[in-house]
GROMACS .gro file of C-alpha atoms in nm:
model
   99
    1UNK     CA    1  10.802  13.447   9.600
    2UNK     CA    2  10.889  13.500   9.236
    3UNK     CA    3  11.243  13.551   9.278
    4UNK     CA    4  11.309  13.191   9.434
    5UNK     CA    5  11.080  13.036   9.093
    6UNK     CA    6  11.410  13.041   8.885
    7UNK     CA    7  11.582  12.822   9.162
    8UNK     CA    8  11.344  12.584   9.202
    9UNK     CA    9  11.312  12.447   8.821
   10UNK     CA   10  11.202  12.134   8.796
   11UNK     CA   11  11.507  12.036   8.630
   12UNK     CA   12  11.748  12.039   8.922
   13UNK     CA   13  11.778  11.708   9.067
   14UNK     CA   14  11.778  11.824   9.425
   15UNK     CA   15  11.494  11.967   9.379
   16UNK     CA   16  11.262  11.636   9.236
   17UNK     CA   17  11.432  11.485   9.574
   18UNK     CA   18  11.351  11.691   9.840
   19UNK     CA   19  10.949  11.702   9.715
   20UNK     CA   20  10.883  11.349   9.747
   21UNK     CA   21  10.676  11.256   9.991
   22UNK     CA   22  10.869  10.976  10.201
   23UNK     CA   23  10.748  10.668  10.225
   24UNK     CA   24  10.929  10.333  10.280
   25UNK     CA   25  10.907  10.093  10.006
   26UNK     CA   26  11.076   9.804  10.078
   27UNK     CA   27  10.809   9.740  10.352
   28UNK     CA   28  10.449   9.915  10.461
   29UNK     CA   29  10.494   9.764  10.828
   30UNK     CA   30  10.543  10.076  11.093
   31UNK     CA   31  10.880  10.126  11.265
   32UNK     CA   32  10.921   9.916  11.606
   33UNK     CA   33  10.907  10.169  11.895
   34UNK     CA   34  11.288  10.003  11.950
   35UNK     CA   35  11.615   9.878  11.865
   36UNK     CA   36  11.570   9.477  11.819
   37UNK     CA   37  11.902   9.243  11.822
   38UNK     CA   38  11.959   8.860  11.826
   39UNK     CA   39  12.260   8.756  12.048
   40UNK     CA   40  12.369   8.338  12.045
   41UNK     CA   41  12.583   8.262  12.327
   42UNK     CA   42  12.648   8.139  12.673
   43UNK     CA   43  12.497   8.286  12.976
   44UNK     CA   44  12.768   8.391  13.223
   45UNK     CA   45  12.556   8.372  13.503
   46UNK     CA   46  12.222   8.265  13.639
   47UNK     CA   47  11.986   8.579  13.540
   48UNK     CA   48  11.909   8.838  13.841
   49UNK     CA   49  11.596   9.006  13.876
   50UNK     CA   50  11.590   9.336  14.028
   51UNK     CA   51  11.297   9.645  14.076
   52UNK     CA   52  11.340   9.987  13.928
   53UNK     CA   53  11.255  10.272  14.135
   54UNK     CA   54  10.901  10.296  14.006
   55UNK     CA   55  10.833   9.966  14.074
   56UNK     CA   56  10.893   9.779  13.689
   57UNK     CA   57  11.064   9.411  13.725
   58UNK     CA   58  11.400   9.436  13.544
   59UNK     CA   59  11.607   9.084  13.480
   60UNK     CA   60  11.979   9.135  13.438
   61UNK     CA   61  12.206   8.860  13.240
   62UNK     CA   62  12.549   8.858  13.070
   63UNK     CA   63  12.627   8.669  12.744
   64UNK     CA   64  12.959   8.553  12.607
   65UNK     CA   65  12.984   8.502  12.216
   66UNK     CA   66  13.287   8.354  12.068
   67UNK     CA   67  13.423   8.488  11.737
   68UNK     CA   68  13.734   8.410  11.553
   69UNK     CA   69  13.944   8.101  11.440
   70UNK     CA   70  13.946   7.797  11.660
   71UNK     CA   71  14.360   7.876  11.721
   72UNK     CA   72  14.312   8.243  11.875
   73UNK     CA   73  13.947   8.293  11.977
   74UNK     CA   74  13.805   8.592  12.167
   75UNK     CA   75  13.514   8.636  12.372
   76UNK     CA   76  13.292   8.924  12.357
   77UNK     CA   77  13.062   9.002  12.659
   78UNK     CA   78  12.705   9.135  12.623
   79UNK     CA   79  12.509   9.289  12.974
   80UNK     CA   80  12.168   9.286  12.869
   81UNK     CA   81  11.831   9.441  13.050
   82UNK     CA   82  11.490   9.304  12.977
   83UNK     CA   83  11.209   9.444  13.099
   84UNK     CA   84  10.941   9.169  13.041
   85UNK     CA   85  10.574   9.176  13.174
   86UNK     CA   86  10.481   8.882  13.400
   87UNK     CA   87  10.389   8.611  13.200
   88UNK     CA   88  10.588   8.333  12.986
   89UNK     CA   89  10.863   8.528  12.898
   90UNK     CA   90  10.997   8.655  13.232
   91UNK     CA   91  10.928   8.272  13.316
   92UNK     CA   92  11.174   8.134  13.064
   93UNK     CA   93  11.454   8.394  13.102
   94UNK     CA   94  11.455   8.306  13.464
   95UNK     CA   95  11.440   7.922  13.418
   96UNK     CA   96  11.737   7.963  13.200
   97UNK     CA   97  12.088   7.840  13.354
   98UNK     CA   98  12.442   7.920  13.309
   99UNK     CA   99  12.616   7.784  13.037
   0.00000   0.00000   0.00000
């Protein structure tokens, strides 16, 4: 163990890095379990509804968003899956219509 002392002076700036303890500091909330994203746009179709093999309600819809100038613009399509529990959210993704 003595021979690695001379490499890990406290000088080197790699090593005052890799000792910190992490922590995030530009917030103390925990990480969400997943990825979150807000999508404005058009639905292309009514929203479907469909059962996964183990039984879990799955609602299936397609978004169009519009980006670019007004002479030339392009549409992007989104396929999204939500898996909601029963309650007011599955009830206002499937009251939603197209357009």
């Amino acid at each position: 163990m003595s021979s690695l002392r001379p490499c890990l002076a406290s000088s080197s700036p790699l090593t005052r890095l890799s000792f910190r303890p992490f922590h995030r500091t530009f917030t103390t909330t925990p990480r969400p379990a997943g990825a979150r994203i807000s999508i404005i746009g058009r639905l292309a179709a009514q929203p479907e509804i469909h059962t996964t093999s183990t039984g879990r309600d799955m609602i299936r819809y397609a978004l169009g968003t519009n980006h670019g100038p007004k002479e030339s613009r392009e549409t992007c399509w989104w396929k999204v899956a939500v898996f909601p529990n029963d309650g007011p959210l599955k009830d206002a993704i499937m009251e939603l219509g197209k357009g």
